[in-house]
XYZ file of C-alpha atoms in Angstrom:
145
model
C 74.045 57.380 16.388
C 77.362 58.258 16.507
C 78.364 55.162 17.285
C 77.670 54.135 14.280
C 79.556 57.311 12.720
C 82.064 55.887 10.087
C 84.187 57.985 8.042
C 83.384 56.508 4.751
C 79.421 56.449 4.951
C 77.887 58.382 2.775
C 76.227 60.269 5.419
C 79.704 61.810 6.848
C 79.705 64.573 3.653
C 80.356 68.185 5.548
C 76.647 69.476 5.891
C 78.067 72.306 3.127
C 79.785 70.151 0.413
C 77.671 69.298 -2.624
C 76.567 64.892 -2.997
C 79.057 63.483 -5.994
C 77.794 62.127 -8.806
C 77.981 58.941 -7.926
C 75.498 59.834 -5.092
C 72.579 60.334 -7.895
C 69.982 58.432 -8.558
C 70.197 56.086 -5.364
C 66.984 57.573 -4.168
C 64.963 55.903 -7.776
C 66.869 52.770 -7.210
C 65.468 51.908 -3.606
C 62.412 52.949 -4.134
C 61.891 50.853 -7.218
C 63.508 48.051 -4.797
C 60.876 48.863 -2.056
C 57.575 49.796 -4.019
C 57.001 46.015 -5.065
C 57.519 45.457 -0.641
C 55.073 48.001 -0.248
C 52.243 47.111 -2.564
C 52.327 43.467 -1.779
C 51.844 44.545 1.868
C 48.725 46.702 0.796
C 47.003 44.636 -1.099
C 46.885 41.866 1.663
C 45.842 44.403 4.131
C 42.982 45.202 1.655
C 42.303 41.407 0.817
C 41.897 40.039 4.637
C 39.704 43.377 5.260
C 37.914 43.223 3.031
C 37.589 39.505 3.810
C 36.673 40.078 7.056
C 33.937 42.509 6.405
C 32.051 40.165 4.523
C 32.366 37.733 7.455
C 31.331 40.543 10.391
C 27.701 40.937 7.677
C 27.666 37.785 7.527
C 27.632 37.387 11.412
C 25.189 40.405 11.917
C 22.821 39.292 9.076
C 21.926 35.967 10.666
C 21.866 38.150 14.518
C 19.145 39.800 12.364
C 17.571 36.137 12.227
C 17.817 35.268 15.609
C 17.050 38.334 16.706
C 13.806 38.432 13.602
C 12.799 34.496 15.272
C 12.340 35.844 18.710
C 9.600 37.764 18.019
C 8.094 35.969 15.615
C 8.615 32.449 16.339
C 8.646 30.027 13.048
C 4.798 27.871 13.198
C 4.284 24.857 12.154
C 8.252 24.592 11.655
C 7.947 27.687 8.754
C 11.279 29.278 8.425
C 10.898 30.598 5.587
C 9.873 34.010 7.175
C 13.291 33.752 8.843
C 15.540 32.966 5.459
C 14.550 35.578 3.992
C 15.283 38.206 7.191
C 19.048 37.176 7.090
C 18.650 37.063 3.532
C 17.629 40.612 3.620
C 19.992 41.065 6.264
C 22.950 40.236 4.322
C 26.312 40.997 2.428
C 25.243 42.921 -0.741
C 27.850 41.536 -2.230
C 26.586 39.129 -5.715
C 27.088 35.568 -5.562
C 26.085 32.713 -6.027
C 27.092 30.408 -4.072
C 25.856 31.912 -0.354
C 23.437 30.028 1.110
C 21.022 30.223 4.246
C 19.384 27.394 6.634
C 17.457 27.638 9.295
C 16.820 24.049 11.593
C 14.233 23.067 14.145
C 15.272 20.664 16.684
C 13.915 20.127 20.043
C 16.184 18.467 22.868
C 13.673 17.305 25.471
C 10.955 20.446 25.623
C 13.141 22.919 24.649
C 13.230 23.913 21.524
C 16.048 25.370 19.263
C 16.615 27.116 15.810
C 20.304 26.940 14.330
C 20.566 29.708 11.210
C 23.729 28.584 8.831
C 25.182 31.670 6.373
C 27.773 30.054 4.056
C 29.185 31.666 1.887
C 32.453 31.272 -0.674
C 33.622 34.500 -0.916
C 36.484 36.451 -3.375
C 37.693 39.425 -2.384
C 37.662 41.986 -5.400
C 41.889 41.999 -5.429
C 42.094 38.701 -5.915
C 39.230 38.099 -8.761
C 41.728 40.902 -10.464
C 44.278 37.876 -10.812
C 41.601 35.583 -10.531
C 42.465 34.461 -6.943
C 40.658 31.132 -4.682
C 38.036 32.523 -2.870
C 37.088 31.482 0.936
C 34.369 30.192 2.616
C 33.185 32.146 5.361
C 30.732 30.450 7.766
C 28.378 32.418 10.300
C 26.021 30.760 12.519
C 23.862 30.955 15.786
C 21.701 29.515 17.833
C 18.597 30.354 19.935
C 16.369 28.359 22.349
C 12.517 29.495 21.435
C 10.315 27.672 23.753
């Protein structure tokens, strides 16, 4: 970067020349200014990542319920086994607001099953500061007949 060279810049000192007294502590001040920004970025990435993992686990649980329903079709509209399969395959995070619903509906001669899982997820980072929970939803439909 020779085109940005300035005679009075801090980097213009000669290689063997010792630093002047007014250069001491500059790195500490720069770190003190940059550290909060880097920490905020780190916590944001962790927050987004844990929410994405929770959403993927919910999608996988709903898919497991669909696979269970395709192998063991509900008899007489009883979907409790399917709901139990989705709950078992669901995320391990403790929550009181997670709901799993399975709905059978007919369209002419076709029979469809829709499985929906909803959860108010609060990532571990936001739990420390009392942040809001995120409403997550996973849904899938299969034609049974």
